[in-house]
Short mmCIF file of C-alpha atoms and ligand atoms in Angstrom, two decimals:
data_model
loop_
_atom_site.label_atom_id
_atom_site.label_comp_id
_atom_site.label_asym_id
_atom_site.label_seq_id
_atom_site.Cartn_x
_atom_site.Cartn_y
_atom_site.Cartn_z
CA UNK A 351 -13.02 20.30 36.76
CA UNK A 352 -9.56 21.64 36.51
CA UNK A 353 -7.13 19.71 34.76
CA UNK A 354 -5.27 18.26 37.45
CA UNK A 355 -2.08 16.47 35.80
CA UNK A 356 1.42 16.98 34.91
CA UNK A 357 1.59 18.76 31.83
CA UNK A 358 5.09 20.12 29.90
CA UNK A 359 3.33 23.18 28.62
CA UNK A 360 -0.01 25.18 28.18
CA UNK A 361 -1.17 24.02 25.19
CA UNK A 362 -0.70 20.16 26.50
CA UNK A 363 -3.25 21.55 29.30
CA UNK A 364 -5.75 22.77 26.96
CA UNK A 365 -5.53 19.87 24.63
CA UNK A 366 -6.45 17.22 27.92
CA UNK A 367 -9.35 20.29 28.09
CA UNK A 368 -10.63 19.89 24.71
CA UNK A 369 -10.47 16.31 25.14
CA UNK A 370 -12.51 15.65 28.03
CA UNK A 371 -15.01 18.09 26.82
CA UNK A 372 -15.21 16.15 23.03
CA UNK A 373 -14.99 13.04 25.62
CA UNK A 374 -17.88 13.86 27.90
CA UNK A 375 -20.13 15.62 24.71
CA UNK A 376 -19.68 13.13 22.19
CA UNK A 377 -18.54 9.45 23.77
CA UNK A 378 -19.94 9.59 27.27
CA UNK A 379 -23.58 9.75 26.10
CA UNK A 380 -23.90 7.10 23.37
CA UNK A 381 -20.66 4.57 25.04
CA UNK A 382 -23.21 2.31 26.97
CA UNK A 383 -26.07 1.82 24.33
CA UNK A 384 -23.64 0.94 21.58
CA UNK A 385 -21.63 -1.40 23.94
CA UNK A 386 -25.11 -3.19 24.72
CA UNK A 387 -26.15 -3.22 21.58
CA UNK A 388 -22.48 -3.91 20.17
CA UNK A 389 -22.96 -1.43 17.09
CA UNK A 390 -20.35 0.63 15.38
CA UNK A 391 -20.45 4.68 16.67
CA UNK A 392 -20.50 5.85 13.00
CA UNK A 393 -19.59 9.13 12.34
CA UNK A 394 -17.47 9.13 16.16
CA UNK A 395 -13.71 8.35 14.79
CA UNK A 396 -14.39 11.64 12.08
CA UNK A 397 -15.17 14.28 15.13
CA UNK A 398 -11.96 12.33 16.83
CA UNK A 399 -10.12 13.35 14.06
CA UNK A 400 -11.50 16.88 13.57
CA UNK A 401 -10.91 17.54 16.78
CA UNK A 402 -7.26 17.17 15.81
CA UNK A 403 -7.18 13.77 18.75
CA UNK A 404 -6.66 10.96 16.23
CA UNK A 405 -2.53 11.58 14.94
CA UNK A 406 -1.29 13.23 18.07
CA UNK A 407 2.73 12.30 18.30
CA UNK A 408 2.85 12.06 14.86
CA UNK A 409 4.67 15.89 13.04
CA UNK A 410 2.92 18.83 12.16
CA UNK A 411 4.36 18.23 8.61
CA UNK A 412 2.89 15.38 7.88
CA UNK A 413 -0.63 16.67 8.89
CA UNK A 414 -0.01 15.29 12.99
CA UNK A 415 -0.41 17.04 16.20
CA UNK A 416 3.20 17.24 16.63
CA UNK A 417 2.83 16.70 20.30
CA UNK A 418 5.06 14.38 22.74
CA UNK A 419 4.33 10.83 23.52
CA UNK A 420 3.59 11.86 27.06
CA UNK A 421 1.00 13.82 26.15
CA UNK A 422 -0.44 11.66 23.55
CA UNK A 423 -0.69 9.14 25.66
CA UNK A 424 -2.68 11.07 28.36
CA UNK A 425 -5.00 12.12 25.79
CA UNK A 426 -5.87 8.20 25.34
CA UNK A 427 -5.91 8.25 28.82
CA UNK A 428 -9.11 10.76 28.95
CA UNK A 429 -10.61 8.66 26.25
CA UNK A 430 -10.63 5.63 27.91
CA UNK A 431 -12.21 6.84 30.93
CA UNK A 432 -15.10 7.18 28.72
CA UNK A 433 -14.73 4.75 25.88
CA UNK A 434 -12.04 2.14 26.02
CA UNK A 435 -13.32 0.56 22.37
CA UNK A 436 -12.79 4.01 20.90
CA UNK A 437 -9.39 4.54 22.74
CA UNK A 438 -8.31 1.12 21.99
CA UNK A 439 -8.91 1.95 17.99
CA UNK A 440 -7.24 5.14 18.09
CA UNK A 441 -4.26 3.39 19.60
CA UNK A 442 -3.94 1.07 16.63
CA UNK A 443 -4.20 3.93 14.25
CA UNK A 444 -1.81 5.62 15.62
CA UNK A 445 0.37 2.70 15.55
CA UNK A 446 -0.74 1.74 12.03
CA UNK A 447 0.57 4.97 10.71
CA UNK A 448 4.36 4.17 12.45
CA UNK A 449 5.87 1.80 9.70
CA UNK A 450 4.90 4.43 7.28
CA UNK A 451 6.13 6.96 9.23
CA UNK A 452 9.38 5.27 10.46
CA UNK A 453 10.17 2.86 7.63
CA UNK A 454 8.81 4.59 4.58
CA UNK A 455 10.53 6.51 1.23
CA UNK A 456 9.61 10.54 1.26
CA UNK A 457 7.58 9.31 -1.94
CA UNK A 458 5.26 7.19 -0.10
CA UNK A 459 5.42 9.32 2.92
CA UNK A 460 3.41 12.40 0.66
CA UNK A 461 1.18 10.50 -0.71
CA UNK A 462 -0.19 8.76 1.97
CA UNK A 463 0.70 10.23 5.35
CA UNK A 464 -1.65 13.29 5.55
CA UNK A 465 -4.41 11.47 4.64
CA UNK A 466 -3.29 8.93 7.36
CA UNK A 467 -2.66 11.47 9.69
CA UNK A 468 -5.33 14.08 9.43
CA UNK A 469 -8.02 11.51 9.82
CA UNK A 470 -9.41 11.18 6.71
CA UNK A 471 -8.84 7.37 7.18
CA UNK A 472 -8.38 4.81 9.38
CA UNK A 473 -6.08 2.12 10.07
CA UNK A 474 -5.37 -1.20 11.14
CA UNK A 475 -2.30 -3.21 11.93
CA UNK A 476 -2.63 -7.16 11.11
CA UNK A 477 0.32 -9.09 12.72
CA UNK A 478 -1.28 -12.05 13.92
CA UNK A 479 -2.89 -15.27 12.35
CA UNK A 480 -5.03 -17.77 13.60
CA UNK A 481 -1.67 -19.84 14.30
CA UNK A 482 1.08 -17.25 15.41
CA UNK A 483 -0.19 -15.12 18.11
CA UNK A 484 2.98 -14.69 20.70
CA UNK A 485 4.97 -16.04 17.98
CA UNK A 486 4.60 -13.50 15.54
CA UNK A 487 7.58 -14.97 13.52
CA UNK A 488 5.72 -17.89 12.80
CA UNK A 489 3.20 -16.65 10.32
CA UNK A 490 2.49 -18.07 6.91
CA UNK A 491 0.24 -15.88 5.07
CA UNK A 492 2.38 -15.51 1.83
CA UNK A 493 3.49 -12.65 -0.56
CA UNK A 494 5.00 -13.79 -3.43
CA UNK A 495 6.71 -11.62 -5.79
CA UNK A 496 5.37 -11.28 -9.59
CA UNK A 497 6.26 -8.76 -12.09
CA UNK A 498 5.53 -4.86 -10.51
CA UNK A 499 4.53 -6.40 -6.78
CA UNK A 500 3.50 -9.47 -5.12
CA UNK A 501 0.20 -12.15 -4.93
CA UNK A 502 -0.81 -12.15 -1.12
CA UNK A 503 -2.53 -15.53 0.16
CA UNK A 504 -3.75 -16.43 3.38
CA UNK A 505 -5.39 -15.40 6.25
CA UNK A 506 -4.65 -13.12 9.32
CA UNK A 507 -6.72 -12.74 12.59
CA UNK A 508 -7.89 -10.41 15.04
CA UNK A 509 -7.72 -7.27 13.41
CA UNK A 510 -8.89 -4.27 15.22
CA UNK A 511 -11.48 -2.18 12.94
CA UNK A 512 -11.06 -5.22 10.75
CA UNK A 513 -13.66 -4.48 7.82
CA UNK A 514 -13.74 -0.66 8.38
CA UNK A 515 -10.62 0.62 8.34
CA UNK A 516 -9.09 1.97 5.76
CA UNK A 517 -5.70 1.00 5.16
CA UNK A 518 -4.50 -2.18 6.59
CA UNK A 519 -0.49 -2.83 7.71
CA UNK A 520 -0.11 -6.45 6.32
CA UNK A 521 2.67 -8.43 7.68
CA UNK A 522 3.77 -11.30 4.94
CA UNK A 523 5.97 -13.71 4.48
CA UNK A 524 8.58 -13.14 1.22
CA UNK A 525 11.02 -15.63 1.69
CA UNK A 526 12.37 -18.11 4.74
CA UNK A 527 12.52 -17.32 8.92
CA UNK A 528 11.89 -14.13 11.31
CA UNK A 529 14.04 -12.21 8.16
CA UNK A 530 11.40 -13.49 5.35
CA UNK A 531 8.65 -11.16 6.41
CA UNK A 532 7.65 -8.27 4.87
CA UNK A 533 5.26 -5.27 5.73
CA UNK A 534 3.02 -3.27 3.63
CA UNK A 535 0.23 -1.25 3.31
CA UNK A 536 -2.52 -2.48 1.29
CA UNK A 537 -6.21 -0.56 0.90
CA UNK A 538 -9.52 -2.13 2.22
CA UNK A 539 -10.48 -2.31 -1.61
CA UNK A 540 -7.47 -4.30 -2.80
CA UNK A 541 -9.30 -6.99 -4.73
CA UNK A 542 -9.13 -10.74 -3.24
CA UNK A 543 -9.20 -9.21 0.22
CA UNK A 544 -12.16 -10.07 2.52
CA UNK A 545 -13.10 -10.03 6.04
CA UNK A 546 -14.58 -12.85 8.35
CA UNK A 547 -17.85 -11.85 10.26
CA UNK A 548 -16.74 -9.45 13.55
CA UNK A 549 -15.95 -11.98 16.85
CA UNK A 550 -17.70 -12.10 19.76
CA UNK A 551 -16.01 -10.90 22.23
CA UNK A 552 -15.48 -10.91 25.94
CA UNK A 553 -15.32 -6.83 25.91
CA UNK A 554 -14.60 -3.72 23.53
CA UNK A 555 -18.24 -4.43 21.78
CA UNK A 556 -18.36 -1.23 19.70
CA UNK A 557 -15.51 -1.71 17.68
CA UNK A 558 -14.84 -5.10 15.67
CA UNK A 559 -12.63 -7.21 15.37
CA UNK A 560 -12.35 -9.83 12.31
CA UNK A 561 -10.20 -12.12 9.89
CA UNK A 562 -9.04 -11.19 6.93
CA UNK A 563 -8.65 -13.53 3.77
CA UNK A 564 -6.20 -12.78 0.68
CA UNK A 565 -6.99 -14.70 -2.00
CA UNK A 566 -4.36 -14.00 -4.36
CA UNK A 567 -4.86 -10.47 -4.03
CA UNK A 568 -2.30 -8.30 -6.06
CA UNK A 569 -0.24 -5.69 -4.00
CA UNK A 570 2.01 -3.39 -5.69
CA UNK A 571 5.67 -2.93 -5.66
CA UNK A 572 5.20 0.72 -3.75
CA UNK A 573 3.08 -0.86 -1.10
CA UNK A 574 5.57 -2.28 0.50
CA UNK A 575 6.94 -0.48 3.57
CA UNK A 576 10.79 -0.81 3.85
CA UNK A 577 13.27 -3.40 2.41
CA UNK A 578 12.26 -7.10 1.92
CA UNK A 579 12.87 -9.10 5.35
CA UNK A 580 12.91 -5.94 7.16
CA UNK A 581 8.85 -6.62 8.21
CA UNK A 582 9.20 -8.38 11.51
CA UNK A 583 11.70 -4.92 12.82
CA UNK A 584 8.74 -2.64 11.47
CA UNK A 585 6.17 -4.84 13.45
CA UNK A 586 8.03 -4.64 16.89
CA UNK A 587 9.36 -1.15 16.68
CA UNK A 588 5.81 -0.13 16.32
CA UNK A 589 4.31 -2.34 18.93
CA UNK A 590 7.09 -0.43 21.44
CA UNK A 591 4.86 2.61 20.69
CA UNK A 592 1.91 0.91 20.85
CA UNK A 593 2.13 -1.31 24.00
CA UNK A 594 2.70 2.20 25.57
CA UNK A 595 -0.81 3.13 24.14
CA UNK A 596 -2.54 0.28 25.12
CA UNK A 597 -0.38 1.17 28.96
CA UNK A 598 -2.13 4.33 29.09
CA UNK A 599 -5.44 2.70 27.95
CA UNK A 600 -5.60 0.42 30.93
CA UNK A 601 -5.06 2.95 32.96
CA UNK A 602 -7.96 5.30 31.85
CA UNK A 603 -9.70 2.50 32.66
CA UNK A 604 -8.50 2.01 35.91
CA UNK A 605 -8.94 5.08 36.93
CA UNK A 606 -12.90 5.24 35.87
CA UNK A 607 -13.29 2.29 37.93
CA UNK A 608 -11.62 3.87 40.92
CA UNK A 609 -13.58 7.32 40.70
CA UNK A 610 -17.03 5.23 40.65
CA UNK A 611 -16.00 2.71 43.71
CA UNK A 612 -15.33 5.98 45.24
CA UNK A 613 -18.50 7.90 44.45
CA UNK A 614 -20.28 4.72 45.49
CA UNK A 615 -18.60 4.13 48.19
CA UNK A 616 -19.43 7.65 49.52
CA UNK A 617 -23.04 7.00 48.79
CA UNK A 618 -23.84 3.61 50.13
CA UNK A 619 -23.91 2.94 54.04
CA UNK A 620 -23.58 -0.07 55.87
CA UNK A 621 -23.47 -0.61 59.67
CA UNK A 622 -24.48 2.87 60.03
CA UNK A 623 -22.15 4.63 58.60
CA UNK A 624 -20.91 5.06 54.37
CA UNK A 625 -18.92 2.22 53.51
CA UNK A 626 -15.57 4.24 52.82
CA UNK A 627 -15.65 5.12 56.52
CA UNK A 628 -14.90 1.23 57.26
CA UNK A 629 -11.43 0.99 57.56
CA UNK A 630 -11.65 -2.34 55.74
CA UNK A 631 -13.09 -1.05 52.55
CA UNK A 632 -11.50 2.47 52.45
CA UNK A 633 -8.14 0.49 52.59
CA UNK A 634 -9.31 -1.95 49.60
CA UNK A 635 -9.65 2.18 47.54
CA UNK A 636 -6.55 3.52 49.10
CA UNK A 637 -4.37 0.48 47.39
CA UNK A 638 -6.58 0.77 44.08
CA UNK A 639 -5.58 4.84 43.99
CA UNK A 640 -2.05 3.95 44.35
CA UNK A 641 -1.84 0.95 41.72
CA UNK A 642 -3.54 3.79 39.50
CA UNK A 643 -0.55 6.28 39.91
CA UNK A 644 2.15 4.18 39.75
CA UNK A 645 0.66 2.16 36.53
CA UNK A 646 0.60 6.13 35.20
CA UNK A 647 4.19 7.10 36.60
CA UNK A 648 5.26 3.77 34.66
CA UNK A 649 3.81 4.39 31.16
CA UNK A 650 4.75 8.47 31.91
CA UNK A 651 8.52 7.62 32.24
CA UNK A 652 8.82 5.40 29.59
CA UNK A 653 6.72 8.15 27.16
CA UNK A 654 9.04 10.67 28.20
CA UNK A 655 12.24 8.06 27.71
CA UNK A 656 11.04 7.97 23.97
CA UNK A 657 10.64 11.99 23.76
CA UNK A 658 14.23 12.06 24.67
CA UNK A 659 15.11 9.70 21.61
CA UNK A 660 16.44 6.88 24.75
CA UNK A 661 15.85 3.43 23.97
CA UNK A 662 12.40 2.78 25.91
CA UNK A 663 11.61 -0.60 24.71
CA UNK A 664 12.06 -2.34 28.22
CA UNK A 665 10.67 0.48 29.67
CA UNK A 666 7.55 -0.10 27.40
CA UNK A 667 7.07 -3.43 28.15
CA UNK A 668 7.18 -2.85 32.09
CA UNK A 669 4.77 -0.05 31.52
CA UNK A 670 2.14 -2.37 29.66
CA UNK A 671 2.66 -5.23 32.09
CA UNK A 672 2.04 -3.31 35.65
CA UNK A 673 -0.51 -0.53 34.05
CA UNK A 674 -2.51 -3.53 32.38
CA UNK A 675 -1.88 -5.80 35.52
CA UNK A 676 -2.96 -2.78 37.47
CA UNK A 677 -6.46 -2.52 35.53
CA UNK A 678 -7.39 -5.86 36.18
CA UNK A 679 -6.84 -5.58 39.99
CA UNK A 680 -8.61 -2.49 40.22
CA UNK A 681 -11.40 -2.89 38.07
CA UNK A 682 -11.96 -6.23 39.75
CA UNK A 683 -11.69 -4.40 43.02
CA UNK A 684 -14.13 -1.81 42.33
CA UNK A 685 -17.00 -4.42 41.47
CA UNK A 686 -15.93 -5.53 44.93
CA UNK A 687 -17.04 -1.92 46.21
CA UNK A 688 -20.40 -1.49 44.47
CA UNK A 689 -21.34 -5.31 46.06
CA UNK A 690 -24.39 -7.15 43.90
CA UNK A 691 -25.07 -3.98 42.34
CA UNK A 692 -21.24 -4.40 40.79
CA UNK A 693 -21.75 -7.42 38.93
CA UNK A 694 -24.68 -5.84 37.21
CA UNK A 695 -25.09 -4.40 34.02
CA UNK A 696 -26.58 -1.29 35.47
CA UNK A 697 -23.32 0.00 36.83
CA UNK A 698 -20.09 0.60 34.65
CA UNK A 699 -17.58 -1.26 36.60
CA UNK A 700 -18.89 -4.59 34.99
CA UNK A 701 -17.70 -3.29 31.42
CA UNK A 702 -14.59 -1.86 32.73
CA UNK A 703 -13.51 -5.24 34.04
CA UNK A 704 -14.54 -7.24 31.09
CA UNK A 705 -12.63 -4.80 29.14
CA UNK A 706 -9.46 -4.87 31.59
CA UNK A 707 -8.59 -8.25 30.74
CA UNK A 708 -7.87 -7.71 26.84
CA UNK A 709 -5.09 -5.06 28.00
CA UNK A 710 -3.51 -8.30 29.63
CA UNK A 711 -3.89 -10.06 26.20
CA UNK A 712 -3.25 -7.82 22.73
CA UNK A 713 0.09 -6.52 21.53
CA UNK A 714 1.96 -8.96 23.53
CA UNK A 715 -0.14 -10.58 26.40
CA UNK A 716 1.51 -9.89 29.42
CA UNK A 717 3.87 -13.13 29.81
CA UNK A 718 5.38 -11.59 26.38
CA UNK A 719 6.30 -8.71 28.14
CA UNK A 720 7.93 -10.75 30.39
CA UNK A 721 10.16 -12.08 28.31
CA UNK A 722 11.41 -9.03 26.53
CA UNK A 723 12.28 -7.94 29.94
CA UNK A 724 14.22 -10.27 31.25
CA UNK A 725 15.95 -10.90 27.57
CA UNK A 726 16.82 -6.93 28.21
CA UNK A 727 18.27 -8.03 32.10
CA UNK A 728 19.90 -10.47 30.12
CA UNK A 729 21.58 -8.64 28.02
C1 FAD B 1192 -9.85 -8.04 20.99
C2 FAD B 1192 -8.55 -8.35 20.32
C3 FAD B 1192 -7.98 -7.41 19.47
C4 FAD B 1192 -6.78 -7.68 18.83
N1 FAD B 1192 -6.29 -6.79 17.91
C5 FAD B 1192 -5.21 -7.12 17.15
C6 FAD B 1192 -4.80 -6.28 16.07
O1 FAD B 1192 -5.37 -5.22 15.81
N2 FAD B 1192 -3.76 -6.69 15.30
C7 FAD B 1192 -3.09 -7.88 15.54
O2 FAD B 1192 -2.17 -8.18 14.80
N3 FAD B 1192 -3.46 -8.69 16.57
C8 FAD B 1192 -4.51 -8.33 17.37
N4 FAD B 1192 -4.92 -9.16 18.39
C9 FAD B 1192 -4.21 -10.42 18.60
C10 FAD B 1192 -3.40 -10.43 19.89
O3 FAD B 1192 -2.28 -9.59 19.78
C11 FAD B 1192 -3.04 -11.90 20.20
O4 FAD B 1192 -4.23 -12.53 20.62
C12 FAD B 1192 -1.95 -12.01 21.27
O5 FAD B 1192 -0.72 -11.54 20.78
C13 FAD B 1192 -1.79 -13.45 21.76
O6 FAD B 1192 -1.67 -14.35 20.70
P1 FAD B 1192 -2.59 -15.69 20.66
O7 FAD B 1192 -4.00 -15.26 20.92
O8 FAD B 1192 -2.29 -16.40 19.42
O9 FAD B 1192 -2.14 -16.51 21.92
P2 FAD B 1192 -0.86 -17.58 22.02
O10 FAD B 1192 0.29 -16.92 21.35
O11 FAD B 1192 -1.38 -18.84 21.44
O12 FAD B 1192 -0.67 -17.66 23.53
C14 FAD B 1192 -1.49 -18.46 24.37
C15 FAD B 1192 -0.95 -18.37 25.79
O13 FAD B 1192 0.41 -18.87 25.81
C16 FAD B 1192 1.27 -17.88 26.38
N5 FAD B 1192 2.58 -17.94 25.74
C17 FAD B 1192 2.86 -18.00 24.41
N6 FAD B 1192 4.18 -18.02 24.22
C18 FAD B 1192 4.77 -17.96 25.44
C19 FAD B 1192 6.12 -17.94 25.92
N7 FAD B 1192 7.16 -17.94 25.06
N8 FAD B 1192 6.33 -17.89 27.25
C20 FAD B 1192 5.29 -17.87 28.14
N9 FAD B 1192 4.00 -17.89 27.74
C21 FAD B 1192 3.73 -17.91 26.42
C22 FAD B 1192 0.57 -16.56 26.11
O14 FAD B 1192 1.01 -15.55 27.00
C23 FAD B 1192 -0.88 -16.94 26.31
O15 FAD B 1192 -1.20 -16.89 27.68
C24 FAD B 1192 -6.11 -8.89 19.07
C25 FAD B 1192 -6.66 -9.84 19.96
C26 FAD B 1192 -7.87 -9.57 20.56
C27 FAD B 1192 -8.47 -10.63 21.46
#
């Protein structure tokens, strides 16, 4: 099918081509048996990144796609209509690599960036702790500084591709308050770091999420991304970027659900007649197709806001709260349209609303959002 979007210029059209033909070759086939069986799609993340799809806004220099948020983000898009797990994990890559990217000295920019970038590893971003979710300022796990770097204890939670990625963005507190955490970048290897067994969760089955335990583990002086203090700035200055991944996330989901009520819906009869032909029920698809393009308009403006080097924070946070609010509604909706046959396993639109609802929830659930809103209206 033609690629039927919005696109700033011809190679943005051929890269949503080459995505939805990696997308429909390589995740469409295997997505429901490793949901099911909640296994790992080894080997998946490495064609991702051959492909050239995992470090898409990130620059050419540096071993990136050098391409513009808006199309980045449409690229996740097309993954998520197959795969949110996998889109969901390249989103947190590509937000692991920011602090490095935004925050770090040239020096630790060449050593690790291309690696970072061209997908020859993964990463992971570890904000929260079993105690400070929402209140990311609150966390306790503690760096303390020692001759050449620091001795990390403690334990974080909820780390996406927790135990398999690579490289993991550790947020720790260094001294007192929001300005006594710092950020750094510390390897899977780093001796005294562990991982807790993956959870078991709601959704998102393929990729894990886990705990992480530092037990005195040492972390080098050049490890740490930007000044002392500065760690809570890094942390939300990346999750503007990122809430606009996980915006474009929901949506690809939303969308997948809408294209199967519809096919369904075209299919199944009822009174005589298909089902969309009921004025009722072809309604109930006509509101899910517009809460689908304006949940894309919203995550599209604010991309393009960032693009332009404007302040798109707000703008982010809107985007993530209606495209995520969206998913839930329409994914809900389009079990709704299938009937029984919706709230079975057999169909996808069971899986896409189970994994709606976590779009509500990570990188600021969606009463966080709220609030950085209406601190913006506030001035
Ligand atoms: C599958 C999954 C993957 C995740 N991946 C990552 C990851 O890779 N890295 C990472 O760092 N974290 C990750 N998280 C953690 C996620 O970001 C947090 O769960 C989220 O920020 C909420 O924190 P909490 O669970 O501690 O909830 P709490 O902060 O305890 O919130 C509980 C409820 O209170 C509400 N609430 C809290 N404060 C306020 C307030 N001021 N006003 C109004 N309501 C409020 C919340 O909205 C929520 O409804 C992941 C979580 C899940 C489930």
């Amino acid at each position: 099918m033609a690629v039927d979007r919005l696109l700033p210029t011809d190679e943005a059209r051929d890269l949503i081509q080459l995505t939805r033909d990696v997308a429909d070759k390589v995740l469409a086939p295997i997505v429901d048996d490793h949901e099911k069986a909640e296994t790992y799609p080894e080997g998946v993340f490495a064609t991702l990144g051959e492909a050239g799809l995992l470090s898409l806004p990130y620059p050419e220099e540096w071993g990136g796609g050098g391409q513009p948020y808006e199309v980045y983000l449409q690229v996740l898009e097309e993954i998520a209509a197959r795969w949110a797990a996998v889109a969901v994990a390249v989103s947190v890559h590509s937000l692991s690599c920011h602090p490095l990217m935004a925050f770090g000295t040239e020096e630790q920019q060449r050593r690790w960036l291309p690696e970072m970038l061209g997908g020859a590893t993964i990463g992971a971003y570890s904000l929260s702790e079993p105690q400070a979710g929402s209140d990311a300022g609150a966390l306790a796990c503690k760096a303390t500084a020692v001759d050449g770097g620091y001795r990390v204890s403690g334990s974080k939670a909820w780390i996406t591709h927790g135990g398999i990625a690579d490289f993991y963005n550790l947020f720790a507190r260094t001294g007192e308050g929001s300005k006594g955490i710092s950020c750094f970048l510390v390897p899977r290897d780093t001796a005294g770091l562990s991982f807790g067994k993956p959870e078991e969760k709601m959704g998102l089955h393929a990729v894990p999420t886990t705990s992480a335990h530092y037990d005195d583990a040492f972390v080098p002086d050049e490890r740490r991304i930007g000044a002392e203090g500065q760690g809570l700035q890094i942390a939300f200055s990346a999750l503007d970027s990122g809430r606009l991944g996980i915006a474009a996330v929901a949506v690809g989901l939303a969308q997948a659900a809408l294209d199967a009520a519809v096919a369904y819906a075209q299919e199944r009869t009822a009174f005589g007649r298909k089902i969309i032909d009921h004025q009722g029920l072809g309604f109930l698809l006509a509101d899910m197709a517009a809460a689908v393009d304006s949940a894309r308009a919203t995550y599209l403006d604010a991309a393009r806001r960032r693009d332009a080097g404007l302040p798109y924070s707000r703008n982010a946070s809107v985007a993530k709260l209606v495209a995520t609010d969206a998913a839930m509604k329409v994914t809900t909706d389009a079990v709704q349209v299938l009937g029984g046959y919706g709230y079975t396993r057999d169909f996808r639109v069971e899986r896409y609303m189970r994994e709606a609802k976590i779009t509500q929830i990570f990188e600021g659930t969606n009463q966080i959002q709220r609030l950085v809103i209406s601190r913006h209206l506030a001035g």
